[in-house]
Amino acid sequence: MTDRNKKLLIRLSDQEFEKLKAYAYHKGVPMVYILREYIRRLPKLIDEPE
């Protein structure tokens, strides 16, 4: 398992928050899972280390 020791605080509008909340509820996962999966799927940069 990945060591998670970094924290990120983001501000969302009410609309953004409700959209994320509804999507996560529909998928049956926590909201943070949706965000983590999105970040994992970002394309790698050419000079990004493995």
Tab-separated table of N, CA and C in Angstrom:
chain	number	residue	atom	x	y	z
A	1	MET	N	0.839	-1.186	0.000
A	1	MET	CA	0.000	0.000	0.000
A	1	MET	C	0.885	1.251	0.000
A	2	THR	N	0.430	2.266	-0.674
A	2	THR	CA	1.170	3.512	-0.762
A	2	THR	C	1.131	4.257	0.569
A	3	ASP	N	2.285	4.804	0.937
A	3	ASP	CA	2.368	5.598	2.164
A	3	ASP	C	1.763	6.974	1.890
A	4	ARG	N	0.676	7.271	2.535
A	4	ARG	CA	-0.010	8.556	2.317
A	4	ARG	C	0.281	9.478	3.482
A	5	ASN	N	1.218	10.397	3.279
A	5	ASN	CA	1.550	11.318	4.350
A	5	ASN	C	1.434	12.785	3.918
A	6	LYS	N	0.895	13.011	2.747
A	6	LYS	CA	0.676	14.378	2.251
A	6	LYS	C	-0.812	14.703	2.339
A	7	LYS	N	-1.112	15.945	2.638
A	7	LYS	CA	-2.504	16.375	2.780
A	7	LYS	C	-2.752	17.526	1.812
A	8	LEU	N	-3.933	17.544	1.223
A	8	LEU	CA	-4.320	18.590	0.295
A	8	LEU	C	-5.685	19.122	0.708
A	9	LEU	N	-5.776	20.418	0.848
A	9	LEU	CA	-7.047	21.055	1.178
A	9	LEU	C	-7.538	21.770	-0.066
A	10	ILE	N	-8.759	21.463	-0.497
A	10	ILE	CA	-9.320	22.141	-1.669
A	10	ILE	C	-10.648	22.782	-1.296
A	11	ARG	N	-10.916	23.871	-1.938
A	11	ARG	CA	-12.194	24.549	-1.735
A	11	ARG	C	-13.064	24.299	-2.957
A	12	LEU	N	-14.292	23.856	-2.710
A	12	LEU	CA	-15.248	23.570	-3.772
A	12	LEU	C	-16.469	24.449	-3.595
A	13	SER	N	-17.092	24.760	-4.709
A	13	SER	CA	-18.374	25.446	-4.625
A	13	SER	C	-19.408	24.438	-4.130
A	14	ASP	N	-20.561	24.927	-3.715
A	14	ASP	CA	-21.634	24.015	-3.290
A	14	ASP	C	-21.990	23.061	-4.422
A	15	GLN	N	-22.034	23.582	-5.633
A	15	GLN	CA	-22.389	22.762	-6.798
A	15	GLN	C	-21.338	21.679	-7.049
A	16	GLU	N	-20.064	22.037	-6.982
A	16	GLU	CA	-18.992	21.057	-7.173
A	16	GLU	C	-19.039	19.983	-6.091
A	17	PHE	N	-19.232	20.402	-4.855
A	17	PHE	CA	-19.281	19.459	-3.736
A	17	PHE	C	-20.442	18.486	-3.900
A	18	GLU	N	-21.611	19.006	-4.235
A	18	GLU	CA	-22.791	18.148	-4.385
A	18	GLU	C	-22.641	17.189	-5.558
A	19	LYS	N	-22.004	17.643	-6.619
A	19	LYS	CA	-21.771	16.776	-7.781
A	19	LYS	C	-20.833	15.631	-7.405
A	20	LEU	N	-19.751	15.943	-6.709
A	20	LEU	CA	-18.807	14.921	-6.267
A	20	LEU	C	-19.469	13.963	-5.285
A	21	LYS	N	-20.217	14.502	-4.361
A	21	LYS	CA	-20.911	13.693	-3.356
A	21	LYS	C	-21.900	12.730	-4.015
A	22	ALA	N	-22.679	13.223	-4.958
A	22	ALA	CA	-23.668	12.383	-5.642
A	22	ALA	C	-22.988	11.295	-6.470
A	23	TYR	N	-21.909	11.659	-7.155
A	23	TYR	CA	-21.188	10.679	-7.968
A	23	TYR	C	-20.604	9.576	-7.091
A	24	ALA	N	-19.980	9.966	-6.000
A	24	ALA	CA	-19.397	8.989	-5.074
A	24	ALA	C	-20.485	8.088	-4.482
A	25	TYR	N	-21.609	8.685	-4.111
A	25	TYR	CA	-22.721	7.897	-3.560
A	25	TYR	C	-23.211	6.878	-4.589
A	26	HIS	N	-23.360	7.330	-5.833
A	26	HIS	CA	-23.820	6.448	-6.909
A	26	HIS	C	-22.861	5.274	-7.118
A	27	LYS	N	-21.569	5.540	-6.995
A	27	LYS	CA	-20.548	4.498	-7.161
A	27	LYS	C	-20.341	3.677	-5.899
A	28	GLY	N	-20.834	4.175	-4.758
A	28	GLY	CA	-20.689	3.449	-3.503
A	28	GLY	C	-19.286	3.525	-2.908
A	29	VAL	N	-18.628	4.658	-3.150
A	29	VAL	CA	-17.264	4.844	-2.644
A	29	VAL	C	-17.158	6.210	-1.981
A	30	PRO	N	-16.140	6.417	-1.141
A	30	PRO	CA	-15.937	7.733	-0.539
A	30	PRO	C	-15.537	8.768	-1.599
A	31	MET	N	-15.817	10.019	-1.325
A	31	MET	CA	-15.467	11.091	-2.261
A	31	MET	C	-13.971	11.128	-2.527
A	32	VAL	N	-13.171	10.895	-1.497
A	32	VAL	CA	-11.717	10.937	-1.678
A	32	VAL	C	-11.253	9.870	-2.669
A	33	TYR	N	-11.932	8.752	-2.731
A	33	TYR	CA	-11.583	7.702	-3.679
A	33	TYR	C	-11.719	8.207	-5.115
A	34	ILE	N	-12.785	8.951	-5.389
A	34	ILE	CA	-13.002	9.502	-6.726
A	34	ILE	C	-11.844	10.427	-7.101
A	35	LEU	N	-11.455	11.281	-6.179
A	35	LEU	CA	-10.363	12.215	-6.450
A	35	LEU	C	-9.036	11.489	-6.640
A	36	ARG	N	-8.759	10.512	-5.799
A	36	ARG	CA	-7.505	9.758	-5.938
A	36	ARG	C	-7.444	9.026	-7.274
A	37	GLU	N	-8.529	8.414	-7.668
A	37	GLU	CA	-8.562	7.694	-8.941
A	37	GLU	C	-8.353	8.645	-10.116
A	38	TYR	N	-8.946	9.809	-10.041
A	38	TYR	CA	-8.753	10.799	-11.099
A	38	TYR	C	-7.278	11.183	-11.200
A	39	ILE	N	-6.650	11.428	-10.068
A	39	ILE	CA	-5.232	11.808	-10.053
A	39	ILE	C	-4.364	10.676	-10.598
A	40	ARG	N	-4.661	9.446	-10.213
A	40	ARG	CA	-3.887	8.293	-10.705
A	40	ARG	C	-3.962	8.167	-12.224
A	41	ARG	N	-5.064	8.578	-12.808
A	41	ARG	CA	-5.262	8.414	-14.252
A	41	ARG	C	-4.724	9.573	-15.093
A	42	LEU	N	-4.186	10.585	-14.440
A	42	LEU	CA	-3.583	11.674	-15.200
A	42	LEU	C	-2.419	11.128	-16.021
A	43	PRO	N	-2.241	11.622	-17.238
A	43	PRO	CA	-1.130	11.112	-18.053
A	43	PRO	C	0.213	11.505	-17.444
A	44	LYS	N	1.199	10.631	-17.642
A	44	LYS	CA	2.550	10.915	-17.165
A	44	LYS	C	3.196	11.951	-18.080
A	45	LEU	N	3.999	12.803	-17.474
A	45	LEU	CA	4.757	13.781	-18.229
A	45	LEU	C	6.011	13.102	-18.786
A	46	ILE	N	6.541	13.626	-19.859
A	46	ILE	CA	7.704	13.027	-20.513
A	46	ILE	C	8.882	12.883	-19.551
A	47	ASP	N	9.152	13.910	-18.752
A	47	ASP	CA	10.313	13.863	-17.861
A	47	ASP	C	9.966	13.442	-16.434
A	48	GLU	N	8.784	12.867	-16.243
A	48	GLU	CA	8.368	12.430	-14.912
A	48	GLU	C	9.035	11.103	-14.558
A	49	PRO	N	9.615	11.004	-13.351
A	49	PRO	CA	10.229	9.726	-12.950
A	49	PRO	C	9.169	8.647	-12.730
A	50	GLU	N	9.576	7.417	-12.867
A	50	GLU	CA	8.667	6.283	-12.647
A	50	GLU	C	8.332	6.249	-11.217
